[in-house]
mmCIF file of C-alpha atoms in Angstrom:
data_model
loop_
_atom_site.group_PDB
_atom_site.id
_atom_site.type_symbol
_atom_site.label_atom_id
_atom_site.label_comp_id
_atom_site.label_asym_id
_atom_site.label_seq_id
_atom_site.Cartn_x
_atom_site.Cartn_y
_atom_site.Cartn_z
ATOM 1 C CA MET B 18 -0.088 -0.127 0.011
ATOM 2 C CA GLY B 19 2.939 2.421 0.038
ATOM 3 C CA SER B 20 4.344 4.519 2.878
ATOM 4 C CA SER B 21 1.787 7.280 2.950
ATOM 5 C CA ILE B 22 -0.095 7.867 6.078
ATOM 6 C CA LEU B 23 -3.008 9.713 4.557
ATOM 7 C CA SER B 24 -5.754 8.664 1.973
ATOM 8 C CA HIS B 25 -6.591 12.093 0.876
ATOM 9 C CA VAL B 26 -7.086 15.734 1.615
ATOM 10 C CA SER B 27 -10.231 17.842 0.727
ATOM 11 C CA ILE B 28 -10.414 21.565 0.616
ATOM 12 C CA GLY B 29 -13.557 23.677 -0.110
ATOM 13 C CA THR B 30 -14.262 26.361 -2.650
ATOM 14 C CA ASN B 31 -16.895 29.033 -3.010
ATOM 15 C CA ALA B 32 -16.002 29.312 -6.843
ATOM 16 C CA PHE B 33 -15.760 26.002 -8.207
ATOM 17 C CA GLU B 34 -14.911 26.299 -11.604
ATOM 18 C CA ARG B 35 -12.271 29.166 -10.915
ATOM 19 C CA ALA B 36 -10.666 26.709 -8.323
ATOM 20 C CA VAL B 37 -10.530 23.880 -10.481
ATOM 21 C CA ALA B 38 -9.044 26.017 -13.369
ATOM 22 C CA PHE B 39 -6.361 27.185 -10.749
ATOM 23 C CA TYR B 40 -5.504 23.650 -9.623
ATOM 24 C CA ASP B 41 -5.509 22.369 -13.061
ATOM 25 C CA ALA B 42 -2.837 24.876 -14.134
ATOM 26 C CA THR B 43 -0.701 24.730 -11.019
ATOM 27 C CA LEU B 44 -0.644 21.002 -10.285
ATOM 28 C CA ARG B 45 0.260 20.239 -13.776
ATOM 29 C CA ALA B 46 3.590 21.883 -13.286
ATOM 30 C CA LEU B 47 4.182 19.109 -10.749
ATOM 31 C CA GLY B 48 3.004 16.236 -13.029
ATOM 32 C CA ILE B 49 -0.229 16.000 -11.028
ATOM 33 C CA GLY B 50 -3.631 15.844 -12.882
ATOM 34 C CA ARG B 51 -7.405 15.065 -12.434
ATOM 35 C CA VAL B 52 -7.987 11.465 -11.629
ATOM 36 C CA MET B 53 -11.778 11.471 -10.614
ATOM 37 C CA GLU B 54 -14.713 13.924 -10.985
ATOM 38 C CA HIS B 55 -18.225 14.069 -9.288
ATOM 39 C CA PRO B 56 -20.546 17.106 -9.447
ATOM 40 C CA GLY B 57 -18.900 19.870 -7.506
ATOM 41 C CA ALA B 58 -15.889 17.736 -6.879
ATOM 42 C CA VAL B 59 -12.493 17.145 -8.654
ATOM 43 C CA ALA B 60 -9.776 14.811 -7.362
ATOM 44 C CA TYR B 61 -6.067 15.223 -8.317
ATOM 45 C CA GLY B 62 -3.278 12.856 -7.961
ATOM 46 C CA ARG B 63 -0.481 10.909 -9.925
ATOM 47 C CA ASP B 64 -2.009 7.486 -9.465
ATOM 48 C CA PHE B 65 -5.104 7.923 -7.139
ATOM 49 C CA PRO B 66 -7.378 10.686 -5.847
ATOM 50 C CA GLU B 67 -5.286 12.230 -3.028
ATOM 51 C CA PHE B 68 -6.330 15.988 -3.225
ATOM 52 C CA TRP B 69 -9.926 16.970 -3.603
ATOM 53 C CA VAL B 70 -11.232 20.441 -4.451
ATOM 54 C CA GLN B 71 -14.865 20.749 -3.871
ATOM 55 C CA THR B 72 -17.971 22.779 -2.893
ATOM 56 C CA PRO B 73 -18.761 21.955 0.805
ATOM 57 C CA ILE B 74 -21.157 19.047 1.073
ATOM 58 C CA ASN B 75 -23.142 20.880 3.707
ATOM 59 C CA GLY B 76 -24.018 23.593 1.587
ATOM 60 C CA GLN B 77 -22.476 26.235 3.740
ATOM 61 C CA PRO B 78 -19.638 28.667 2.606
ATOM 62 C CA ALA B 79 -16.035 27.242 2.524
ATOM 63 C CA SER B 80 -13.356 28.973 4.593
ATOM 64 C CA ALA B 81 -9.707 28.623 4.938
ATOM 65 C CA ALA B 82 -8.169 27.481 8.417
ATOM 66 C CA ASN B 83 -5.394 29.151 9.994
ATOM 67 C CA GLY B 84 -2.624 27.021 10.666
ATOM 68 C CA ILE B 85 -3.408 24.410 8.202
ATOM 69 C CA HIS B 86 -1.523 23.913 4.793
ATOM 70 C CA VAL B 87 -1.367 21.187 2.012
ATOM 71 C CA ALA B 88 2.226 20.472 0.520
ATOM 72 C CA PHE B 89 2.563 18.644 -2.751
ATOM 73 C CA LEU B 90 5.649 16.803 -3.394
ATOM 74 C CA ALA B 91 7.843 17.890 -6.363
ATOM 75 C CA ASP B 92 10.522 15.718 -8.324
ATOM 76 C CA SER B 93 13.146 18.778 -8.345
ATOM 77 C CA PRO B 94 13.607 22.428 -7.191
ATOM 78 C CA ASP B 95 12.777 23.371 -10.908
ATOM 79 C CA GLN B 96 9.340 21.770 -10.482
ATOM 80 C CA VAL B 97 8.798 23.926 -7.299
ATOM 81 C CA ASP B 98 9.969 26.955 -9.169
ATOM 82 C CA ALA B 99 7.487 26.159 -12.093
ATOM 83 C CA TRP B 100 4.659 25.550 -9.607
ATOM 84 C CA TYR B 101 5.357 28.873 -7.858
ATOM 85 C CA ALA B 102 5.219 30.725 -11.142
ATOM 86 C CA ALA B 103 2.054 28.961 -12.291
ATOM 87 C CA ALA B 104 0.370 29.684 -9.036
ATOM 88 C CA LEU B 105 1.270 33.413 -9.336
ATOM 89 C CA ASP B 106 0.102 33.612 -12.990
ATOM 90 C CA GLN B 107 -3.207 32.112 -11.829
ATOM 91 C CA GLY B 108 -3.679 34.673 -9.167
ATOM 92 C CA ALA B 109 -2.456 33.073 -5.919
ATOM 93 C CA ALA B 110 -0.914 35.366 -3.263
ATOM 94 C CA PRO B 111 2.775 34.794 -2.529
ATOM 95 C CA GLU B 112 3.507 33.372 0.876
ATOM 96 C CA GLY B 113 7.232 32.593 0.594
ATOM 97 C CA PRO B 114 9.159 32.381 -2.673
ATOM 98 C CA PRO B 115 10.959 29.245 -3.943
ATOM 99 C CA GLY B 116 14.134 28.398 -1.978
ATOM 100 C CA PRO B 117 15.996 26.174 0.575
ATOM 101 C CA ARG B 118 14.268 25.990 4.005
ATOM 102 C CA THR B 119 17.254 24.714 6.071
ATOM 103 C CA GLU B 120 15.079 25.072 9.155
ATOM 104 C CA TYR B 121 13.102 22.133 7.973
ATOM 105 C CA GLY B 122 16.138 20.210 7.054
ATOM 106 C CA ALA B 123 19.362 20.434 4.787
ATOM 107 C CA GLY B 124 17.512 18.917 1.747
ATOM 108 C CA TYR B 125 14.177 20.855 1.909
ATOM 109 C CA TYR B 126 13.353 23.201 -0.935
ATOM 110 C CA GLY B 127 9.723 24.670 -0.953
ATOM 111 C CA ALA B 128 7.477 27.546 -1.971
ATOM 112 C CA PHE B 129 4.098 28.685 -0.374
ATOM 113 C CA VAL B 130 1.126 30.508 -1.697
ATOM 114 C CA ARG B 131 -2.499 31.280 -0.811
ATOM 115 C CA ASP B 132 -4.920 29.832 -3.435
ATOM 116 C CA LEU B 133 -7.819 31.757 -4.660
ATOM 117 C CA ASP B 134 -10.080 30.737 -1.637
ATOM 118 C CA GLY B 135 -7.174 31.611 0.762
ATOM 119 C CA HIS B 136 -5.898 28.150 1.434
ATOM 120 C CA LYS B 137 -2.082 28.009 2.090
ATOM 121 C CA ILE B 138 -0.490 25.483 -0.150
ATOM 122 C CA GLU B 139 3.046 24.518 -0.901
ATOM 123 C CA ALA B 140 5.191 22.648 -3.395
ATOM 124 C CA MET B 141 8.271 21.099 -1.819
ATOM 125 C CA HIS B 142 11.269 18.929 -3.016
ATOM 126 C CA TRP B 143 13.422 16.861 -0.585
ATOM 127 C CA ASP B 144 16.950 16.160 -1.487
ATOM 128 C CA GLU B 145 17.772 12.923 0.336
ATOM 129 C CA ASN B 146 21.497 13.196 -0.570
ATOM 130 C CA ALA B 147 21.798 16.724 1.177
ATOM 131 C CA THR B 148 23.680 16.756 4.306
#
């Protein structure tokens, strides 16, 4: 079953079509695409649905939580850079430009943005050979 500890993460949106267009464009830079769709919900992944964007199932407005963020794995620092550029191009608010984050470990390279609904998202690469 692999080493992941999570099945999936879902985030809510108040502007479904706009959010899906944002994630289509930004996740493409990481080699991630749509793997499943339902009315009001799209799942992204490389092999199976790991990240869902959806209208809240209870019909109430979506909101972003302070202190929570979702990080996507990148294959290289170049992918992190491409993801960050795509996110800004799609209207994301910058929260931390691409670069090493040695406070998280010698091999950590990441970037942070707020998506169009205010969710904090990240792309990161871990260089296992860094010391």
